[in-house]
Each structure stands twice: as C-alpha cells, then as structure tokens.
Short mmCIF file of C-alpha atoms and ligand atoms in Angstrom, two decimals:
data_model
loop_
_atom_site.label_atom_id
_atom_site.label_comp_id
_atom_site.label_asym_id
_atom_site.label_seq_id
_atom_site.Cartn_x
_atom_site.Cartn_y
_atom_site.Cartn_z
CA UNK A 1 -51.49 -14.67 -1.83
CA UNK A 2 -52.39 -17.13 -3.68
CA UNK A 3 -51.43 -20.98 -2.17
CA UNK A 4 -50.99 -22.94 -5.07
CA UNK A 5 -50.08 -26.69 -5.55
CA UNK A 6 -47.73 -28.24 -8.07
CA UNK A 7 -50.15 -29.60 -10.02
CA UNK A 8 -51.01 -25.35 -10.27
CA UNK A 9 -54.58 -25.51 -8.51
CA UNK A 10 -55.27 -22.75 -6.17
CA UNK A 11 -56.44 -23.85 -3.19
CA UNK A 12 -60.19 -21.70 -1.98
CA UNK A 13 -61.75 -24.26 -0.41
CA UNK A 14 -61.24 -25.29 3.73
CA UNK A 15 -63.04 -27.91 5.01
CA UNK A 16 -62.78 -28.13 9.21
CA UNK A 17 -63.65 -30.76 11.37
CA UNK A 18 -65.48 -29.42 15.00
CA UNK A 19 -65.48 -33.22 16.17
CA UNK A 20 -64.62 -35.87 15.79
CA UNK A 21 -67.72 -37.49 17.80
CA UNK A 22 -71.40 -38.04 16.72
CA UNK A 23 -74.75 -38.81 17.54
CA UNK A 24 -75.18 -41.01 14.69
CA UNK A 25 -73.17 -44.66 13.71
CA UNK A 26 -73.41 -44.66 9.89
CA UNK A 27 -72.77 -47.79 8.48
CA UNK A 28 -70.64 -46.69 5.65
CA UNK A 29 -68.90 -44.12 8.50
CA UNK A 30 -68.82 -45.47 11.88
CA UNK A 31 -68.29 -48.60 13.97
CA UNK A 32 -71.43 -49.13 15.76
CA UNK A 33 -68.75 -49.67 19.45
CA UNK A 34 -65.04 -49.12 19.86
CA UNK A 35 -64.71 -45.36 18.05
CA UNK A 36 -61.83 -43.86 20.47
CA UNK A 37 -62.92 -40.19 20.94
CA UNK A 38 -60.13 -37.53 21.28
CA UNK A 39 -59.74 -35.92 24.73
CA UNK A 40 -61.44 -32.64 24.57
CA UNK A 41 -57.34 -31.50 25.47
CA UNK A 42 -56.74 -32.70 21.76
CA UNK A 43 -59.45 -30.65 20.10
CA UNK A 44 -59.16 -27.68 18.56
CA UNK A 45 -60.16 -24.94 20.69
CA UNK A 46 -62.84 -22.07 18.94
CA UNK A 47 -59.90 -19.66 19.18
CA UNK A 48 -57.52 -21.88 17.36
CA UNK A 49 -59.99 -22.48 14.27
CA UNK A 50 -60.60 -18.87 14.31
CA UNK A 51 -56.45 -18.45 14.19
CA UNK A 52 -56.40 -21.23 11.54
CA UNK A 53 -58.94 -19.33 9.14
CA UNK A 54 -58.10 -16.23 9.36
CA UNK A 55 -54.56 -17.41 7.96
CA UNK A 56 -56.28 -19.23 5.35
CA UNK A 57 -59.13 -16.82 4.28
CA UNK A 58 -56.58 -13.31 5.16
CA UNK A 59 -53.30 -14.28 3.86
CA UNK A 60 -54.62 -17.03 1.53
CA UNK A 61 -57.38 -15.52 -0.07
CA UNK A 62 -59.85 -19.57 0.80
CA UNK A 63 -63.44 -17.78 -0.11
CA UNK A 64 -64.95 -21.10 1.28
CA UNK A 65 -65.03 -22.42 4.68
CA UNK A 66 -66.87 -25.80 5.37
CA UNK A 67 -67.66 -26.68 8.50
CA UNK A 68 -68.41 -30.96 9.15
CA UNK A 69 -67.24 -33.60 11.38
CA UNK A 70 -68.81 -35.84 12.84
CA UNK A 71 -71.30 -34.15 13.67
CA UNK A 72 -71.09 -30.38 13.91
CA UNK A 73 -74.01 -29.87 15.66
CA UNK A 74 -72.74 -32.06 18.48
CA UNK A 75 -70.14 -29.47 19.65
CA UNK A 76 -71.53 -26.39 22.15
CA UNK A 77 -72.06 -23.41 21.03
CA UNK A 78 -71.07 -23.50 17.41
CA UNK A 79 -73.19 -20.23 16.79
CA UNK A 80 -70.19 -18.27 18.43
CA UNK A 81 -67.99 -20.29 15.92
CA UNK A 82 -69.77 -19.16 12.87
CA UNK A 83 -69.68 -15.65 14.27
CA UNK A 84 -65.96 -16.16 14.50
CA UNK A 85 -65.69 -17.12 11.36
CA UNK A 86 -67.93 -14.23 9.77
CA UNK A 87 -66.39 -12.03 10.45
CA UNK A 88 -63.23 -12.55 8.56
CA UNK A 89 -62.79 -11.08 4.96
CA UNK A 90 -61.20 -11.86 1.99
CA UNK A 91 -58.77 -9.61 1.08
CA UNK A 92 -59.99 -6.40 -1.67
CA UNK A 93 -57.33 -7.49 -3.21
CA UNK A 94 -57.89 -11.27 -4.33
CA UNK A 95 -59.46 -12.25 -7.42
CA UNK A 96 -61.84 -14.56 -5.51
CA UNK A 97 -65.72 -12.95 -6.32
CA UNK A 98 -65.84 -12.27 -2.24
CA UNK A 99 -62.94 -10.24 -2.17
CA UNK A 100 -63.42 -7.62 0.43
CA UNK A 101 -66.46 -9.44 1.73
CA UNK A 102 -66.73 -12.67 4.42
CA UNK A 103 -65.80 -16.00 3.58
CA UNK A 104 -68.65 -18.58 1.77
CA UNK A 105 -69.82 -20.82 5.12
CA UNK A 106 -71.45 -23.69 5.08
CA UNK A 107 -71.95 -26.37 7.31
CA UNK A 108 -72.94 -30.20 7.00
CA UNK A 109 -75.09 -32.29 9.37
CA UNK A 110 -77.04 -34.92 9.58
CA UNK A 111 -79.45 -32.76 10.77
CA UNK A 112 -80.98 -34.06 13.64
CA UNK A 113 -80.83 -31.31 16.03
CA UNK A 114 -80.66 -29.01 13.50
CA UNK A 115 -84.09 -27.65 14.52
CA UNK A 116 -82.46 -26.65 17.15
CA UNK A 117 -79.71 -24.14 16.54
CA UNK A 118 -81.01 -23.83 12.70
CA UNK A 119 -81.87 -19.71 13.10
CA UNK A 120 -79.17 -19.10 15.71
CA UNK A 121 -76.15 -20.33 12.80
CA UNK A 122 -77.82 -18.21 10.38
CA UNK A 123 -78.31 -15.16 12.29
CA UNK A 124 -74.58 -15.87 12.87
CA UNK A 125 -73.58 -15.40 9.30
CA UNK A 126 -74.06 -19.59 8.11
CA UNK A 127 -74.74 -18.89 4.92
CA UNK A 128 -75.35 -22.59 2.92
CA UNK A 129 -76.08 -26.15 4.93
CA UNK A 130 -76.19 -29.77 3.36
CA UNK A 131 -77.93 -32.22 5.28
CA UNK A 132 -77.32 -35.64 5.00
CA UNK A 133 -80.11 -38.25 3.97
CA UNK A 134 -79.95 -41.34 2.54
CA UNK A 135 -83.44 -43.41 3.04
CA UNK A 136 -86.71 -42.13 3.63
CA UNK A 137 -87.68 -45.48 4.86
CA UNK A 138 -87.35 -45.79 8.68
CA UNK A 139 -86.79 -49.24 8.87
CA UNK A 140 -84.07 -48.76 7.15
CA UNK A 141 -83.03 -45.52 8.33
CA UNK A 142 -82.60 -47.75 11.58
CA UNK A 143 -80.05 -49.85 9.49
CA UNK A 144 -78.60 -47.62 8.01
CA UNK A 145 -77.59 -44.95 10.95
CA UNK A 146 -78.34 -47.60 13.73
CA UNK A 147 -80.64 -44.60 14.87
CA UNK A 148 -84.43 -43.82 14.55
CA UNK A 149 -84.19 -40.66 13.81
CA UNK A 150 -85.50 -40.28 10.19
CA UNK A 151 -89.01 -38.19 11.61
CA UNK A 152 -86.55 -35.29 13.14
CA UNK A 153 -84.28 -35.44 10.53
CA UNK A 154 -86.67 -35.30 8.09
CA UNK A 155 -87.92 -32.15 10.56
CA UNK A 156 -84.45 -30.70 10.41
CA UNK A 157 -84.92 -30.07 7.13
CA UNK A 158 -87.77 -28.47 6.99
CA UNK A 159 -86.26 -26.07 10.03
CA UNK A 160 -83.34 -25.39 7.64
CA UNK A 161 -85.70 -24.37 5.11
CA UNK A 162 -87.94 -22.11 7.84
CA UNK A 163 -84.56 -20.30 8.68
CA UNK A 164 -83.55 -18.94 5.54
CA UNK A 165 -81.21 -21.70 4.12
CA UNK A 166 -81.10 -21.38 0.26
CA UNK A 167 -80.68 -23.54 -1.64
CA UNK A 168 -81.24 -26.54 1.70
CA UNK A 169 -79.19 -29.96 -0.16
CA UNK A 170 -79.42 -33.20 0.75
CA UNK A 171 -76.16 -35.43 0.53
CA UNK A 172 -77.36 -39.13 -0.19
CA UNK A 173 -74.58 -41.48 0.39
CA UNK A 174 -75.62 -44.81 -2.67
CA UNK A 175 -74.58 -48.18 -1.22
CA UNK A 176 -75.00 -50.93 -3.71
CA UNK A 177 -77.66 -53.44 -1.81
CA UNK A 178 -78.34 -50.98 1.15
CA UNK A 179 -80.36 -48.18 -0.96
CA UNK A 180 -80.22 -48.21 -4.50
CA UNK A 181 -83.38 -48.90 -4.91
CA UNK A 182 -84.74 -45.38 -3.67
CA UNK A 183 -82.68 -43.19 -6.23
CA UNK A 184 -85.46 -41.90 -8.26
CA UNK A 185 -87.76 -42.02 -4.27
CA UNK A 186 -84.88 -39.90 -2.90
CA UNK A 187 -85.34 -37.20 -6.78
CA UNK A 188 -88.80 -37.03 -6.34
CA UNK A 189 -88.57 -36.36 -2.40
CA UNK A 190 -86.26 -33.64 -3.54
CA UNK A 191 -88.49 -32.11 -6.43
CA UNK A 192 -91.20 -32.32 -4.08
CA UNK A 193 -89.84 -30.61 -1.33
CA UNK A 194 -87.49 -27.71 -3.32
CA UNK A 195 -84.37 -29.05 -2.23
CA UNK A 196 -81.41 -30.62 -4.45
CA UNK A 197 -80.07 -34.08 -3.56
CA UNK A 198 -76.51 -34.70 -4.15
CA UNK A 199 -75.88 -38.66 -4.85
CA UNK A 200 -72.84 -39.45 -3.38
CA UNK A 201 -70.75 -43.10 -5.12
CA UNK A 202 -70.10 -44.48 -1.37
CA UNK A 203 -66.08 -43.99 -0.83
CA UNK A 204 -63.24 -46.38 0.50
CA UNK A 205 -63.52 -44.40 3.79
CA UNK A 206 -65.93 -46.68 6.31
CA UNK A 207 -64.71 -47.52 9.94
CA UNK A 208 -66.04 -51.38 9.41
CA UNK A 209 -63.65 -51.77 5.58
CA UNK A 210 -66.47 -53.55 3.94
CA UNK A 211 -66.28 -50.99 1.10
CA UNK A 212 -65.84 -52.86 -2.37
CA UNK A 213 -66.11 -51.61 -5.75
CA UNK A 214 -69.07 -53.82 -6.68
CA UNK A 215 -70.73 -52.04 -3.68
CA UNK A 216 -70.52 -48.25 -5.76
CA UNK A 217 -73.69 -47.31 -7.51
CA UNK A 218 -71.49 -45.14 -10.66
CA UNK A 219 -72.72 -41.69 -11.83
CA UNK A 220 -73.89 -42.78 -14.74
CA UNK A 221 -76.52 -45.09 -13.60
CA UNK A 222 -77.59 -43.11 -10.61
CA UNK A 223 -77.72 -40.66 -13.56
CA UNK A 224 -80.57 -43.04 -15.16
CA UNK A 225 -82.57 -44.30 -13.49
CA UNK A 226 -83.49 -40.54 -12.45
CA UNK A 227 -83.65 -40.03 -16.15
CA UNK A 228 -85.80 -42.68 -17.41
CA UNK A 229 -88.73 -40.75 -14.91
CA UNK A 230 -88.06 -37.43 -14.39
CA UNK A 231 -85.86 -36.35 -17.80
CA UNK A 232 -82.58 -34.31 -16.99
CA UNK A 233 -80.43 -32.37 -19.02
CA UNK A 234 -76.64 -31.84 -18.07
CA UNK A 235 -75.51 -28.26 -16.75
CA UNK A 236 -72.12 -26.97 -18.27
CA UNK A 237 -69.02 -26.86 -16.25
CA UNK A 238 -68.76 -27.81 -12.65
CA UNK A 239 -65.78 -25.85 -11.91
CA UNK A 240 -64.10 -26.81 -8.76
CA UNK A 241 -67.06 -27.94 -7.25
CA UNK A 242 -67.04 -31.82 -6.64
CA UNK A 243 -71.13 -32.83 -7.60
CA UNK A 244 -71.82 -32.47 -11.14
CA UNK A 245 -75.25 -31.33 -12.12
CA UNK A 246 -78.31 -31.75 -13.89
CA UNK A 247 -81.69 -29.86 -14.32
CA UNK A 248 -84.93 -31.69 -14.95
CA UNK A 249 -86.25 -30.38 -18.29
CA UNK A 250 -89.62 -29.54 -16.43
CA UNK A 251 -87.81 -27.07 -14.63
CA UNK A 252 -88.71 -29.22 -11.10
CA UNK A 253 -85.01 -27.79 -9.69
CA UNK A 254 -81.47 -29.85 -9.63
CA UNK A 255 -79.12 -32.80 -8.75
CA UNK A 256 -76.12 -32.97 -8.10
CA UNK A 257 -74.27 -36.39 -8.38
CA UNK A 258 -70.35 -36.54 -6.30
CA UNK A 259 -68.76 -39.31 -8.80
CA UNK A 260 -65.73 -39.83 -6.27
CA UNK A 261 -64.75 -42.81 -7.81
CA UNK A 262 -66.34 -43.31 -11.33
CA UNK A 263 -65.21 -40.18 -12.49
CA UNK A 264 -63.20 -38.81 -10.27
CA UNK A 265 -63.00 -34.74 -10.17
CA UNK A 266 -59.26 -34.65 -8.76
CA UNK A 267 -57.70 -32.44 -11.90
CA UNK A 268 -60.29 -29.55 -10.67
CA UNK A 269 -59.64 -29.90 -6.65
CA UNK A 270 -59.35 -27.04 -4.86
CA UNK A 271 -60.14 -28.38 -1.37
CA UNK A 272 -57.80 -28.80 1.96
CA UNK A 273 -58.48 -30.15 5.25
CA UNK A 274 -58.41 -29.57 9.11
CA UNK A 275 -59.18 -32.80 11.73
CA UNK A 276 -60.94 -31.97 14.20
CA UNK A 277 -57.50 -31.90 16.68
CA UNK A 278 -55.34 -29.56 14.09
CA UNK A 279 -54.33 -32.32 11.39
CA UNK A 280 -53.64 -30.29 7.84
CA UNK A 281 -55.07 -33.04 4.43
CA UNK A 282 -54.21 -32.22 1.02
CA UNK A 283 -56.16 -34.72 0.63
CA UNK A 284 -59.08 -37.24 1.35
CA UNK A 285 -57.39 -39.54 0.59
CA UNK A 286 -54.54 -38.52 2.07
CA UNK A 287 -51.61 -40.74 3.68
CA UNK A 288 -49.80 -37.93 5.63
CA UNK A 289 -51.03 -35.34 7.82
CA UNK A 290 -49.50 -32.28 9.10
CA UNK A 291 -49.58 -31.41 12.69
CA UNK A 292 -50.75 -27.44 13.06
CA UNK A 293 -51.94 -27.85 16.65
CA UNK A 294 -48.83 -28.85 17.72
CA UNK A 295 -47.33 -26.03 16.07
CA UNK A 296 -50.01 -23.69 17.29
CA UNK A 297 -49.37 -24.92 20.88
CA UNK A 298 -45.62 -24.90 20.96
CA UNK A 299 -45.41 -21.38 20.15
CA UNK A 300 -45.20 -20.79 16.61
CA UNK A 301 -46.65 -17.42 14.76
CA UNK A 302 -48.79 -16.93 11.88
CA UNK A 303 -45.69 -17.41 9.32
CA UNK A 304 -44.44 -19.94 10.34
CA UNK A 305 -48.16 -21.34 10.33
CA UNK A 306 -48.48 -20.02 6.85
CA UNK A 307 -45.06 -21.36 6.21
CA UNK A 308 -46.19 -25.19 7.27
CA UNK A 309 -49.58 -24.82 5.06
CA UNK A 310 -47.62 -23.68 1.68
CA UNK A 311 -44.98 -26.80 2.30
CA UNK A 312 -47.76 -29.23 2.98
CA UNK A 313 -49.45 -27.69 0.12
CA UNK A 314 -46.69 -28.65 -1.88
CA UNK A 315 -47.12 -32.26 -1.57
CA UNK A 316 -50.63 -32.27 -2.83
CA UNK A 317 -50.87 -35.27 -4.93
CA UNK A 318 -52.19 -35.06 -8.34
CA UNK A 319 -55.37 -37.29 -7.47
CA UNK A 320 -56.41 -40.36 -5.51
CA UNK A 321 -55.80 -43.54 -6.73
CA UNK A 322 -58.58 -45.63 -5.82
CA UNK A 323 -59.16 -47.50 -9.02
CA UNK A 324 -55.28 -48.69 -8.82
CA UNK A 325 -53.53 -51.48 -7.35
CA UNK A 326 -51.07 -48.86 -5.33
CA UNK A 327 -54.32 -47.29 -3.74
CA UNK A 328 -53.68 -47.24 0.32
CA UNK A 329 -56.81 -46.76 2.54
CA UNK A 330 -56.23 -43.86 4.91
CA UNK A 331 -55.92 -45.25 8.43
CA UNK A 332 -59.27 -42.60 9.50
CA UNK A 333 -62.49 -43.00 8.47
CA UNK A 334 -64.55 -39.98 7.08
CA UNK A 335 -66.15 -39.28 10.71
CA UNK A 336 -62.52 -39.04 11.90
CA UNK A 337 -61.56 -36.77 8.62
CA UNK A 338 -64.78 -34.59 8.00
CA UNK A 339 -66.35 -35.21 5.10
N1 LIG B 401 -72.35 -36.18 9.99
C1 LIG B 401 -72.44 -34.92 9.06
C2 LIG B 401 -72.93 -35.51 7.84
O1 LIG B 401 -73.42 -36.40 8.34
O2 LIG B 401 -74.19 -35.07 7.44
C3 LIG B 401 -71.06 -34.43 8.63
C4 LIG B 401 -69.72 -35.41 8.15
S1 LIG B 401 -70.21 -36.39 7.32
C5 LIG B 401 -68.77 -37.85 7.55
C6 LIG B 401 -69.80 -35.75 5.48
C7 LIG B 401 -70.69 -36.39 4.64
O3 LIG B 401 -70.07 -37.71 4.18
C8 LIG B 401 -72.12 -36.91 4.76
O4 LIG B 401 -73.07 -36.89 4.03
C9 LIG B 401 -71.76 -38.67 4.58
O5 LIG B 401 -72.64 -38.75 3.96
C10 LIG B 401 -70.59 -38.51 3.95
N2 LIG B 401 -70.32 -40.24 4.04
C11 LIG B 401 -69.66 -40.59 4.94
N3 LIG B 401 -68.78 -41.72 4.91
C12 LIG B 401 -69.31 -42.09 3.74
C13 LIG B 401 -68.51 -42.74 2.54
N4 LIG B 401 -68.19 -44.03 2.66
N5 LIG B 401 -68.62 -42.74 1.32
C14 LIG B 401 -69.38 -41.37 0.84
N6 LIG B 401 -69.85 -40.47 1.75
C15 LIG B 401 -69.92 -40.43 3.33
FE1 LIG B 402 -71.73 -39.50 11.85
FE2 LIG B 402 -72.44 -38.30 9.97
FE3 LIG B 402 -70.61 -40.01 9.83
FE4 LIG B 402 -73.31 -41.11 9.89
S1 LIG B 402 -72.49 -39.69 8.37
S2 LIG B 402 -71.82 -41.66 11.37
S3 LIG B 402 -73.62 -39.10 10.67
S4 LIG B 402 -70.24 -38.16 11.13
#
C-alpha cells in the first residue's frame, strides 16, 4: 500500500539516523562543545530499526533507505544493520522499479573512518555512499569541521571507489565568506577524481544559530561560477530527488545542486525521517515529531505502528517556509535530525 500525504505525494524514501554522535564538529551543524548525547538506552536498536524499516518497505512500498546521523560510522557493527536492511523486499506488486527487490540502500558519512568499513558495508549490501567534503584546504578543513582530518577524508573517498561504490558522491555545503571561493576547485576535484559533487545551500539547521540568508550561496551563483570555467548543460527533470543536475559539456561528469533555500523542491518531496531515538518526522524542518520508539517499547503491534506512521504522514505540510516571516527554526540541529 502506498503511503500518500495530503498533497498527493507518495513517500518513497526513508532517512534513518543511526546515532546523534559524531567525530567531527562542523560549524554549520554542531557546536564545539556542549552537545548532549542521547543515552544508549534511548537509541533505536538494530532490531527496532529493522522492524520499522520493514513496515516502511514491505507494507508502504518505500524503496529507498538512507542511513545517516550524526556520523553513522561511529556506530559499531553497521554492516550488521545493512545486512538486515538488505534482506527486506519491496512488494512484488509495487509500482516501484525495485518491486520484488531489496530497497536501494545508501549512507551519508563524513568519510574520516570510511576506509575501515567500506568493503564490509559493500559486501553487506550497501549500494551507494555520499561523503561530505566542503574544502580542499587543510587549514580551512580544520576550521570548518574542527578536526584535522582532510587527509583521511580524501582517503575515505578513494576507499569508497576501491570498494566498488559507483557513483561516489561528494556533499559540499557552501557558506558565503567561508568556502564559496572553492566552488570551482571542488568541481575540478570532482572532474579529476570521477566523483559527482553535490553542492548544498546552507540551511538554518546549525546548532549555533549563525545561519543568515546572506550566508546562503544560491544555486544560480554556484552554477554560474562553474559554468564560467567548465561549460555546463542542465539535465532534465530531477523528479523527487533533491538535487538539480548539470553535465559538463566536455563529458567530464556531472554536478548536482541542492537548492533548499532559493528553489525549494518541497512539491516533489517523497522523504520522511526517523531520528536516532525513534522520532518520526515528515520534513527536515518539521516542528512536530511522532514517537515511534515509545509506541514500540510500549508493546505496539505492527498495525499500530503503521497507523501512527499514516497519521503522521497525514500531517506532512506542503513545504517549509524558510523565506517567510512565519518560519520557525526546528529545535534540533542537522546532526540531531539526521541530514
Ligand atoms: N555526518 C555525516 C556527514 O556529515 O556526511 C552524515 C550526517 S550530516 C548531518 C548529513 C549532511 O548534512 C552532510 O552532507 C552535511 O554537510 C549536511 N549539513 C549539515 N548541516 C547542514 C546545514 N546547516 N546546511 C546544509 N547542509 C548541512
Ligand atoms: Fe558530524 Fe556530519 Fe554534522 Fe559534520 S555535518 S558535525 S560530520 S553530523
């Protein structure tokens, strides 16, 4: 049965945060100190994640699961979770292109320790990986992530390719006055290393609250900067994917841009989210959550959980209102929601 929201959007993609913890402290995401971590007992177990994922995939025909965090690789035994999720099957009767198959499994990571798990994750059934990289300058990397880990992240990208992930995508948040002078350098990196760089407009989900509209570098600016050096042509129709994509006219690959602020794609959004402590959210910017952990641990049946998921999806709003006066910042930062 499809999970359809009040605006007729069919939910196909579930983002699962496996931890709120992280080995980095990116300035646009976390404060340097003072994060309060969830106690272990309040984090979904692998069995609980598997149970909820099964409801989404096998009952509601969700065909994409993305594992995120916090930093998903800091959670132990991730290949075990991936193997459990790879055993799920999208119903054969589904209209999904993956009907009868396992869901598409992807992971977003900062890459610093990815080499240690790349092969195991691949063998367990992980299909795709996105690695975050906002700068190629060591000093700046230290400033942006508060960790001197550029070399290991670059190695993590190579490890992802060696393990057979294809394509490997790079996520680069662009913040004006911080790394916007590196847009072309990051594009060059993508062309040379054969990875697709996806530039992300800076969103008001930083724990420190320093986000301002002026700090957002727009999709138009990003594309213009790259196009001036490497001519681009837009690839038609993004569908429900958040990134608009362009290809280099010389055939050297693609870029993507996620224009959350300047060209919101809410009308095509097919995503919902589960936080590490089992709170179900129907939008990154939602201010309401549905407590699936409490329900599950209170003895709810799969039917009860499915009913709560449907009730929640029934409240999915048309779109965020970041550019409007009535926008309310979510109380959680990106790392606490699961980006
Ligand atoms: N730790 C992993 C990582 O950094 O890739 C996964 C979780 S992280 C929250 C997911 C993505 O959200 C990353 O690509 C990160 O750059 C992005 N992100 C975090 N805070 C953001 C913000 N305020 N605006 C835009 N993107 C942000
Ligand atoms: Fe950690 Fe990812 Fe947030 Fe950076 S963006 S602090 S790596 S969760």
